[in-house]
Coordinates of C-alpha atoms in Angstrom, one line a residue:
X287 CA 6.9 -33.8 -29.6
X288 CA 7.7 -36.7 -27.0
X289 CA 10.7 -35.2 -25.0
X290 CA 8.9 -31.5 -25.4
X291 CA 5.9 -33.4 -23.6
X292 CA 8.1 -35.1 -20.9
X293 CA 10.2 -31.7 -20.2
X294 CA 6.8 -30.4 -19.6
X295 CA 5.9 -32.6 -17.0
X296 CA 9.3 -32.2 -15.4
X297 CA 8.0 -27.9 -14.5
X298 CA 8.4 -27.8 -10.7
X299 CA 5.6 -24.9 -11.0
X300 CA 1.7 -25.2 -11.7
X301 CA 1.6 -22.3 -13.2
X302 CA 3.1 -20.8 -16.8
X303 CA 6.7 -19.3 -15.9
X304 CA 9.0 -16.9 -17.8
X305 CA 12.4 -17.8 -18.7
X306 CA 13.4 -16.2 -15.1
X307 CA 10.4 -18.7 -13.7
X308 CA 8.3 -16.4 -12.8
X309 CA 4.4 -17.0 -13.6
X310 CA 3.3 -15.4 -16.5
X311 CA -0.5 -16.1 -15.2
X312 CA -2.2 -14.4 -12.1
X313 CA -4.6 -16.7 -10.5
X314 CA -6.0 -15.7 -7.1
X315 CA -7.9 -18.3 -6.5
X316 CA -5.6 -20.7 -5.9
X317 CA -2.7 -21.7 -3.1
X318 CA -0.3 -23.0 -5.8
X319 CA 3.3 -23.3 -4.3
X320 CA 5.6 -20.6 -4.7
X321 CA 4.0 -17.9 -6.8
X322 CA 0.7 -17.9 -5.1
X323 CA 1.5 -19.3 -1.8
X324 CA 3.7 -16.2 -1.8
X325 CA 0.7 -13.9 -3.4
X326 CA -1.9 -15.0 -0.1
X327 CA 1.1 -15.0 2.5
X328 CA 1.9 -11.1 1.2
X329 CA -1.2 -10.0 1.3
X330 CA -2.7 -11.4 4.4
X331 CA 0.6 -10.2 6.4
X332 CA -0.1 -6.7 5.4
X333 CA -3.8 -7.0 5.7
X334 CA -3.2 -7.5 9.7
X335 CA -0.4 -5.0 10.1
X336 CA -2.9 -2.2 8.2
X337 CA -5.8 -3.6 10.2
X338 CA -4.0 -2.8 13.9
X339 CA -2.5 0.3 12.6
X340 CA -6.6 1.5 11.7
X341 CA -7.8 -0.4 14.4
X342 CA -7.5 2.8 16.6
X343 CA -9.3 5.5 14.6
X344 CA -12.9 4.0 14.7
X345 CA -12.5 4.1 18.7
X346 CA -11.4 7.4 18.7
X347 CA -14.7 8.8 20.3
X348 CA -14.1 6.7 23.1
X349 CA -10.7 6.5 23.6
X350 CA -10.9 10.7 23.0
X351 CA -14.0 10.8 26.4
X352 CA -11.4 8.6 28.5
X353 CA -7.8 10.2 27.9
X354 CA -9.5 13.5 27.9
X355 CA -7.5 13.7 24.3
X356 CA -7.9 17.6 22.5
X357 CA -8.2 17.9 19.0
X358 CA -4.3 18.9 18.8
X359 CA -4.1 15.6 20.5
X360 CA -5.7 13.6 18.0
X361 CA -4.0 15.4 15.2
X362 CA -0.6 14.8 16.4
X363 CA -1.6 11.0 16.8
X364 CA -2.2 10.7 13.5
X365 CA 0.7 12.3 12.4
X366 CA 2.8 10.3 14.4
X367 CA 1.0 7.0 12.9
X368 CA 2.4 8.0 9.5
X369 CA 5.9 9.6 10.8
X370 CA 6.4 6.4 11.8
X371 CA 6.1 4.6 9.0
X372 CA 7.7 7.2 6.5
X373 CA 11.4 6.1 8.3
X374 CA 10.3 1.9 8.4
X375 CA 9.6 2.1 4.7
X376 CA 12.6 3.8 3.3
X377 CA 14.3 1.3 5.1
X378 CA 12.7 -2.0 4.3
X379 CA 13.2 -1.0 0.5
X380 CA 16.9 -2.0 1.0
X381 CA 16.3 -4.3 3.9
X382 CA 14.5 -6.4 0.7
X383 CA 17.1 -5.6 -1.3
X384 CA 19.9 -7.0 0.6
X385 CA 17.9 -10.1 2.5
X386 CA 14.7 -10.8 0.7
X387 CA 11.1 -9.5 1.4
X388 CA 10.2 -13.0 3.3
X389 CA 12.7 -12.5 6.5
X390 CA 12.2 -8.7 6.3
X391 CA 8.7 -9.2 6.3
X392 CA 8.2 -11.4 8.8
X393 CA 10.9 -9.2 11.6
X394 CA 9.1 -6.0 10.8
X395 CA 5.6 -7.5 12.2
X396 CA 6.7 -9.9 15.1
X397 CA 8.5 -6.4 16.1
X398 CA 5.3 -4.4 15.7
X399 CA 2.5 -6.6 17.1
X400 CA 3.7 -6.4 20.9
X401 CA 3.2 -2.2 20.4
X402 CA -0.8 -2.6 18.8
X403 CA -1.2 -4.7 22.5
X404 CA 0.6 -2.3 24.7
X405 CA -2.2 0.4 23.7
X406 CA -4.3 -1.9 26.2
X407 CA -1.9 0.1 28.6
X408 CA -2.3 3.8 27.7
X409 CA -3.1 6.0 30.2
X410 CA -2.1 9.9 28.8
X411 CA -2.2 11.6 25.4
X412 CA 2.0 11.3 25.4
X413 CA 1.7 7.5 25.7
X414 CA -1.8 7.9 23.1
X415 CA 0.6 9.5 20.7
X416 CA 3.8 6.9 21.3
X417 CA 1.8 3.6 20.7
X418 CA 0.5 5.4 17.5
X419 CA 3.8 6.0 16.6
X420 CA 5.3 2.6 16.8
X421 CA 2.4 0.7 15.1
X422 CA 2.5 3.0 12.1
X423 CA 6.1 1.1 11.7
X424 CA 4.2 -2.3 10.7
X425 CA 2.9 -0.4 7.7
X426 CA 6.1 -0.6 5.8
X427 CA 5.1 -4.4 5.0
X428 CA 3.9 -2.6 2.2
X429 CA 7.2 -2.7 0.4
X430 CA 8.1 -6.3 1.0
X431 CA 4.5 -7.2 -0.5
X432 CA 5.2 -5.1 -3.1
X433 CA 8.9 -6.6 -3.9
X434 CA 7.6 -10.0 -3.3
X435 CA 5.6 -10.1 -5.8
X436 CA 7.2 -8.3 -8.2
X437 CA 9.8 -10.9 -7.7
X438 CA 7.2 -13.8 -8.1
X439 CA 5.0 -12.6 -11.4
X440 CA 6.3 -11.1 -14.9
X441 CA 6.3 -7.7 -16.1
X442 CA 3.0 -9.2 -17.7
X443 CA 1.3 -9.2 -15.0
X444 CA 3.0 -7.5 -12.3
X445 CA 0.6 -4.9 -12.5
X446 CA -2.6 -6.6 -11.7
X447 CA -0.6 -8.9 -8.7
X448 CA 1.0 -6.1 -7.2
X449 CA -2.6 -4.2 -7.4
X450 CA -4.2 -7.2 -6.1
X451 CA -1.7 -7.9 -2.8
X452 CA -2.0 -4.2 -2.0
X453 CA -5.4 -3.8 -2.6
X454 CA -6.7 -6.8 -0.8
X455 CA -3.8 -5.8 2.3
X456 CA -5.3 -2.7 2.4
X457 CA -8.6 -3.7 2.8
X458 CA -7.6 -4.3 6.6
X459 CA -8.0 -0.9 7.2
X460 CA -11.5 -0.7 6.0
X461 CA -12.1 -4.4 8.5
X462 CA -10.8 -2.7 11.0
X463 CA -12.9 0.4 10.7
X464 CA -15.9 -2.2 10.6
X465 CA -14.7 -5.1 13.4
X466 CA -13.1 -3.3 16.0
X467 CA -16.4 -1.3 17.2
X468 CA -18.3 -4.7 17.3
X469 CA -15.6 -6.3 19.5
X470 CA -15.6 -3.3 22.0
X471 CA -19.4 -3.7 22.0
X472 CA -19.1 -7.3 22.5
X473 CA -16.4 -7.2 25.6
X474 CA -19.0 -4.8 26.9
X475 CA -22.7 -6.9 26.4
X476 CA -20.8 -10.6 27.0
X477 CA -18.4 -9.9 29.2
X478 CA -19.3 -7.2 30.9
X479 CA -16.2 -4.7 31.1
X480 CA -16.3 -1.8 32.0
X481 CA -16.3 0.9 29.0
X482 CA -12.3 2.3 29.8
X483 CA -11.2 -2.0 30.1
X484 CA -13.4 -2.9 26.5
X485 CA -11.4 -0.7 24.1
X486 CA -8.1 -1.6 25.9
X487 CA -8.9 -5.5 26.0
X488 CA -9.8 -5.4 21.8
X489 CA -6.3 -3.9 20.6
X490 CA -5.0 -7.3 22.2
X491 CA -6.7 -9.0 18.8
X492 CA -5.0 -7.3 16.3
X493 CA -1.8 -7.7 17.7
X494 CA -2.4 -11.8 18.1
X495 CA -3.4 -12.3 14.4
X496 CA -0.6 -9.4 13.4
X497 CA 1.9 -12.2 15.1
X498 CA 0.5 -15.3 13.8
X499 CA 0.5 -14.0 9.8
X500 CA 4.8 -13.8 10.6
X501 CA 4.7 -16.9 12.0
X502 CA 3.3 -18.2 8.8
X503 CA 5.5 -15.6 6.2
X504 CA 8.4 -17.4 7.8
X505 CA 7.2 -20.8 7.9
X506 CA 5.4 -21.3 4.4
X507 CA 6.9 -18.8 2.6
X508 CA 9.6 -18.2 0.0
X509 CA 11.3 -15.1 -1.3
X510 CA 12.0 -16.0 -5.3
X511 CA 10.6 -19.0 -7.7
X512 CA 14.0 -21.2 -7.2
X513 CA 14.1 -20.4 -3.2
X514 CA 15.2 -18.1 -0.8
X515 CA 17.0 -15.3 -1.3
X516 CA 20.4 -15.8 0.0
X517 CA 20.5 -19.5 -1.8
X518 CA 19.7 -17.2 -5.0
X519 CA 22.9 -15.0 -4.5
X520 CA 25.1 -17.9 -3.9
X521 CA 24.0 -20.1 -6.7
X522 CA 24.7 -17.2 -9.3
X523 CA 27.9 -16.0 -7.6
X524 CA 26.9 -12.6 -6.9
X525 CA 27.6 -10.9 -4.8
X526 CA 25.4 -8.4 -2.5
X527 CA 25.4 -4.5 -3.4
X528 CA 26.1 -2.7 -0.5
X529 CA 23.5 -0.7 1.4
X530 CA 25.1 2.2 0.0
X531 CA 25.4 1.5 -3.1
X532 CA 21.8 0.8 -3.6
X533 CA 20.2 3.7 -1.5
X534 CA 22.5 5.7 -4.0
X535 CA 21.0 4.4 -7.3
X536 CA 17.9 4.6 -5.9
X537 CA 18.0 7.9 -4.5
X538 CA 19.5 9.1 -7.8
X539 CA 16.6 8.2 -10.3
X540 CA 14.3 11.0 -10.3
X541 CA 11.1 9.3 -11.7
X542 CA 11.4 7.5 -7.8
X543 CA 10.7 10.9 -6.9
X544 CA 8.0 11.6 -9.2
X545 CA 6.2 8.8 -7.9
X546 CA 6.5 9.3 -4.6
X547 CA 4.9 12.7 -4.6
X548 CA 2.5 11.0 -6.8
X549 CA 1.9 8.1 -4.6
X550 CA 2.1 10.8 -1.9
X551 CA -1.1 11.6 -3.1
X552 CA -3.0 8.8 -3.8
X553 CA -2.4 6.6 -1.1
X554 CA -1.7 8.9 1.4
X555 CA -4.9 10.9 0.7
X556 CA -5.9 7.3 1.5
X557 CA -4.3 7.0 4.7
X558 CA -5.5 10.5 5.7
X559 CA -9.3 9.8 4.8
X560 CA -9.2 6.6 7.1
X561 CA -8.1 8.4 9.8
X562 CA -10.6 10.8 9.8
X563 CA -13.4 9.8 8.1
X564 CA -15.6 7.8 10.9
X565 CA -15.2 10.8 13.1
X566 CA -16.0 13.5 10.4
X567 CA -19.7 11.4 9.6
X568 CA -19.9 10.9 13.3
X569 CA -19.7 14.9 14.1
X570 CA -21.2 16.2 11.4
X571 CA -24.0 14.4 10.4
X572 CA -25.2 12.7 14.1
X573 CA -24.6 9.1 13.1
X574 CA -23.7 6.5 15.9
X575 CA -20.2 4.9 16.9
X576 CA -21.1 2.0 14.8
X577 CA -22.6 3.1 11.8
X578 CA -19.6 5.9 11.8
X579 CA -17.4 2.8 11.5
X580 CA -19.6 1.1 8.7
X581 CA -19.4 4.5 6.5
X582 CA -15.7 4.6 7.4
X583 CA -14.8 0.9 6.4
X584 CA -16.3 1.3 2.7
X585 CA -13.2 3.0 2.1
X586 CA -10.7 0.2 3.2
X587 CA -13.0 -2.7 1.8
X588 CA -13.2 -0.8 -1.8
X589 CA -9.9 -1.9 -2.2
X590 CA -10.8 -5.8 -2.6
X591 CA -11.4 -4.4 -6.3
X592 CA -10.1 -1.0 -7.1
X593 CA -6.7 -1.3 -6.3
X594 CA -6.5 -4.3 -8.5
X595 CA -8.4 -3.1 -11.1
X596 CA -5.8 -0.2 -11.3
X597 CA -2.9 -3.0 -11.6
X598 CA -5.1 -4.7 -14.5
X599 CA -5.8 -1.5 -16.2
X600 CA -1.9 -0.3 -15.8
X601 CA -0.8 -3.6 -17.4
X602 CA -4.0 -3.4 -20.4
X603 CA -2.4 0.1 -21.1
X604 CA 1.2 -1.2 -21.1
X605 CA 0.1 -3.8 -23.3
X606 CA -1.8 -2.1 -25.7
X607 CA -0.2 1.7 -25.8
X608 CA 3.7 1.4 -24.0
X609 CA 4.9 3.0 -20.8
X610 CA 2.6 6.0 -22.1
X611 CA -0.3 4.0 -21.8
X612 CA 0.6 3.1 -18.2
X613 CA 1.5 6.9 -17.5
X614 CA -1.5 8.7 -19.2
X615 CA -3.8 5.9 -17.3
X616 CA -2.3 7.3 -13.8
X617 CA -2.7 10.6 -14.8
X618 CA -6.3 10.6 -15.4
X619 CA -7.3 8.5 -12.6
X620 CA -5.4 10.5 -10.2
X621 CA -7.0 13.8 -11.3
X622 CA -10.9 11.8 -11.7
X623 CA -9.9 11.3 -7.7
X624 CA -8.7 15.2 -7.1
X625 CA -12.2 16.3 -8.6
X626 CA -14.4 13.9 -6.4
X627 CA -12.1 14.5 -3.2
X628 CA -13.0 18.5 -3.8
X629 CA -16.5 17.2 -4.0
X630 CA -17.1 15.2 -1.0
X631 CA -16.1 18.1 0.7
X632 CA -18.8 20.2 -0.8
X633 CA -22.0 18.1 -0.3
X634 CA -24.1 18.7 2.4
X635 CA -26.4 15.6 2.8
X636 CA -25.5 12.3 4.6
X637 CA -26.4 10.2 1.5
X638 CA -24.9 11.9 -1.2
X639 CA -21.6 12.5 1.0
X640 CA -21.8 8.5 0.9
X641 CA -22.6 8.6 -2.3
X642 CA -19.1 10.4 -3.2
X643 CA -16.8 8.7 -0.8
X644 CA -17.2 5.5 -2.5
X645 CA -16.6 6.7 -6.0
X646 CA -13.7 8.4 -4.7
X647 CA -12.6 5.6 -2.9
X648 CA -12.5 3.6 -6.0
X649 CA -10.8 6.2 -8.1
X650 CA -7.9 6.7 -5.5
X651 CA -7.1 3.2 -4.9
X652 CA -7.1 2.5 -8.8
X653 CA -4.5 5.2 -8.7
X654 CA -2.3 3.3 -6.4
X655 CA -2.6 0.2 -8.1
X656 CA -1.2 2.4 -11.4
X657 CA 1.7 4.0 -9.6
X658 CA 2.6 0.6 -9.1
X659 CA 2.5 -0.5 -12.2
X660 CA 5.1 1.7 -13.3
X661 CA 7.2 1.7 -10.4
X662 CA 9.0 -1.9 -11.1
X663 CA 10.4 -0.5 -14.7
X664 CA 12.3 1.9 -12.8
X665 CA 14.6 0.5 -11.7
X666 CA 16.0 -3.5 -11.6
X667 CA 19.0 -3.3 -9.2
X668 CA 17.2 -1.0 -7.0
X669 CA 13.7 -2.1 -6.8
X670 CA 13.4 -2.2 -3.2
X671 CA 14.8 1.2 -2.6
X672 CA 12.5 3.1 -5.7
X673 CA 9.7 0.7 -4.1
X674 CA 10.6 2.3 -0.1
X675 CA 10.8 5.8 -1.5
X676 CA 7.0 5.2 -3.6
X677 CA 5.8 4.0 -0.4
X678 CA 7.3 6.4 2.3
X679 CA 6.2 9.2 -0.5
X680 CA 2.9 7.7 0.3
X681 CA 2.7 8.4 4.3
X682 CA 5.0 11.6 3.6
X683 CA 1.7 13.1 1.7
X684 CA -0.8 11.6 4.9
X685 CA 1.9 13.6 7.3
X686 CA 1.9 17.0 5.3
X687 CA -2.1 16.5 4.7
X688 CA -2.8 16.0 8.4
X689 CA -0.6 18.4 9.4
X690 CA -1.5 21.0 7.0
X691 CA -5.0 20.6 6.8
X692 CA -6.5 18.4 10.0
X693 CA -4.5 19.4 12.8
X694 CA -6.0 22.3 14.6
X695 CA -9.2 24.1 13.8
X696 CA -7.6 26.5 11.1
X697 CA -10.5 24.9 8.7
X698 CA -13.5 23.1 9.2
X699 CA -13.3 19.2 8.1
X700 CA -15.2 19.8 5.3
X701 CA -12.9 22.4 4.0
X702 CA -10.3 20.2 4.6
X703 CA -11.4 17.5 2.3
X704 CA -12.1 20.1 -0.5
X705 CA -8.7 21.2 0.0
X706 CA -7.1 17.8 -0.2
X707 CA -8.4 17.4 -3.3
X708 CA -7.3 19.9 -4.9
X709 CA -3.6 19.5 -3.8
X710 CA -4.1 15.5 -5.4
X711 CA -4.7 17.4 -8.6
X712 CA -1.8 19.5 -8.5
X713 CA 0.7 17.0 -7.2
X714 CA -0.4 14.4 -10.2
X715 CA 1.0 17.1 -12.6
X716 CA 4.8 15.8 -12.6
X717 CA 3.7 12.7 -14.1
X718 CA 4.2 14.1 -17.3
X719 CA 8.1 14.3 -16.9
X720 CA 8.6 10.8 -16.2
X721 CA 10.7 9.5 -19.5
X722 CA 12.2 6.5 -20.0
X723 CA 14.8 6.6 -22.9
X724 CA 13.8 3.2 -24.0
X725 CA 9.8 3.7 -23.8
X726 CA 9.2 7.1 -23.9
X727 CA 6.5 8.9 -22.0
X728 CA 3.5 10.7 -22.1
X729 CA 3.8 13.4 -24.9
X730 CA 7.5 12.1 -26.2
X731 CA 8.6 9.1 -28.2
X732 CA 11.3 7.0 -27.2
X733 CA 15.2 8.7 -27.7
X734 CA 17.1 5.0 -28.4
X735 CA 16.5 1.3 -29.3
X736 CA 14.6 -0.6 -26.4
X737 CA 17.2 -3.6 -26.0
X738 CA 20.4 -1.2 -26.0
X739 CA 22.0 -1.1 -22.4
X740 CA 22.4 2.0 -20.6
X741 CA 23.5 3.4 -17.3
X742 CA 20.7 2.6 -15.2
X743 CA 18.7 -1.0 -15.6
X744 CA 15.1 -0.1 -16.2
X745 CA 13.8 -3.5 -17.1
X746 CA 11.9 -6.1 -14.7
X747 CA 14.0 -8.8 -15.5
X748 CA 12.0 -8.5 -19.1
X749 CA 11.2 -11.5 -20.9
X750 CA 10.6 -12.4 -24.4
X751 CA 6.5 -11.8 -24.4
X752 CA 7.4 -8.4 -22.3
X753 CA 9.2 -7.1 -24.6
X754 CA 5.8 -5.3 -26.3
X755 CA 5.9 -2.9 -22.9
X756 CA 9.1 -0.8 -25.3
X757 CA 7.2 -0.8 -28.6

């Protein structure tokens, strides 16, 4: 009992670890050193990099009067937002994988946060649509969040921290939506600026914070339980896979892709319903610039508890049913989303329209937190690229939706919603091909034992107490 006492007291960590020392707890609350010191630095890194790429949208009406922008113009902004960060994420998947998701991190928003500032300096639709462009780059900080913490937290509860990083990240959009009229109207009444100086003086705010959260990933921050990343390769004598080689594993595991179009879906119905939401209440139901904005941030500032809740649903389903619990629990979700998206499209009163977008709102950031509660059993030696290709799936399905649907006038906004839905419905469908040999899926049993070794590693670096996820 004595030395089992004293080895105790020797744990470096605060919290319960794994025999790979990662926690086997989740608790948000605290600032414990590295597990949740790495949890708050993830989260609120991404929070500012999804707050300036939003910050634009809920000054659109302004910004639209002044650059004399056309509704192709603002269409192709928003495209271009998301274009951008469809190539920075399948990229920072094995940027992660080859340097750790601290240093990748940190680079992808000191490079970013100079472009949110340089929209103080717009002055045409071309430049309008460049600047929107580069800061949709900062958005693929999702995937080093994502890695991070799967690296951090057991296949226990992976689901619920990964849902919980994202969701309270993401949650900067719906800020942004909420802040960024206030400060325009602030420049204006205490400062005095002219209307065309406000809106180009407040994108200098995001930017500043955007800089300061890398400061900190870099400074505070470390990329596994024992330390960074490359100390972690050389202590185990491992060598690094190439680039190549795990792009190729990646790229070769089809449930990544199944994902993807699902996250595609989800998420990037997400994306696409921030972008135009403020300006759909603001045109077609008379409301003002700011109370536009305060509709439009509901969205974003659901996700300080549906995202998570997904994650902690995802992992209650793994615990209690199997990967088919985690699959069938996307699934319905996902579709619940589909029906209420087709919905909000259809109501015709301010309230009830309200009313809608906030139950969809929940429902479609649940169903991000459970894509990512499967996607770290996909794949071990190629987490970050399966994690890339899930989150450039995600923008992917805002480009196609924007371009297919809210780009133009072929439809009326309304119409557009409707239609969105519909195509979540349809694209959650291939979730019922995603097998794993060793788990299953969602109408088939498992085809072999779930400890016998295979060609491809699907385990999260499993330990003992996850080993219930096979049964």
């Amino acid at each position: 009992m004595e030395p089992a006492a004293s080895l105790k007291l020797k744990s470096p960590f605060s919290l319960p670890v794994d025999s790979d020392d990662k926690a086997t707890e989740f608790r948000p609350l605290q600032i414990s050193s590295p597990h949740m010191r790495a949890f708050h630095l993830a989260w609120l890194s991404l929070f500012c990099c999804f707050f300036s790429t939003f910050s634009i949208p809920p000054l659109l009406p302004v910004i639209r009067d002044d650059l004399k922008l056309t509704e192709t113009d603002i269409g192709n902004a928003g495209i271009a937002s998301f274009v951008g960060s469809i190539f920075s994420r399948l990229a920072m998947g094995p940027a992660c994988d080859l340097m750790g998701p601290r240093i990748a991190s940190a680079a992808l928003s000191l490079t970013t946060a100079p472009i949110i500032m340089s929209a103080s300096l717009v002055t045409s639709p071309t430049s309008f649509i460049l600047i929107r462009f580069g800061v949709g780059f900062s958005l693929a900080n999702f995937v080093a969040n994502q890695f991070w913490m799967t690296s951090m937290f057991s296949p226990s509860v992976v689901g619920l921290a990964n849902g919980v990083s994202a969701g309270w990240a993401n949650m900067g959009a719906g800020a942004a939506q909420l802040v960024m009229p206030q400060i325009y109207y602030l420049l204006i009444s205490l400062l005095g600026l002219p209307l065309s100086t406000a809106w180009r003086v407040s994108f200098l705010i995001p930017g500043f914070f955007q800089a300061v959260t890398a400061i900190m990933v870099l400074a505070y921050g470390q990329d596994l339980p024992s330390g960074s990343y490359k100390d972690f390769r050389k202590a185990i004598g491992k060598p690094k896979d190439s680039f190549s080689e795990n792009l190729y594993n990646g790229l070769t595991n089809y449930r990544g892709w199944i994902l993807a179009l699902t996250y595609g879906y989800c998420f990037g119905s997400e994306l696409t319903t921030d972008n135009i939401i403020a300006q759909y209440f603001y045109d077609r139901f008379g409301v003002n610039l700011q109370v536009a904005g305060m509709i439009a941030a509901s969205v974003g500032l659901a996700n300080l508890f549906s995202r998570p809740m997904g994650g902690a649903l995802s992992d209650k389903m793994g615990r209690r049913f199997g990967m088919r619990g985690r699959l069938w629990g996307l699934w319905s979700v996902q579709t619940v989303a589909g029906l209420l998206c087709v919905l909000l499209g259809r109501v015709n009163s301010l309230w009830g329209s309200i009313a809608v977008l906030c139950m969809f709102s929940v429902f479609v950031q649940a169903a991000s937190g459970l894509t990512f509660g499967v996607v770290p059993f996909v794949s071990k030696r190629s987490l970050g690229v399966i994690a890339g290709m899930t989150g450039s799936g995600g923008t992917i399905g805002a480009v196609v939706t924007q371009m297919l649907l809210f780009s133009g006038s072929r439809f009326s906004l309304q119409t557009s919603i409707s239609l969105m839905g519909l195509m979540m419905i349809i694209c959650t469908l291939p979730v019922t091909f995603i097998f794993f040999p060793q788990w299953g899926g969602m109408f088939f049993s498992p085809s072999c034992n779930a400890n016998s070794s295979g060609p491809e590693d699907y385990h999260l670096l499993e330990s003992g107490s996850d080993k219930k996820e096979s049964k």
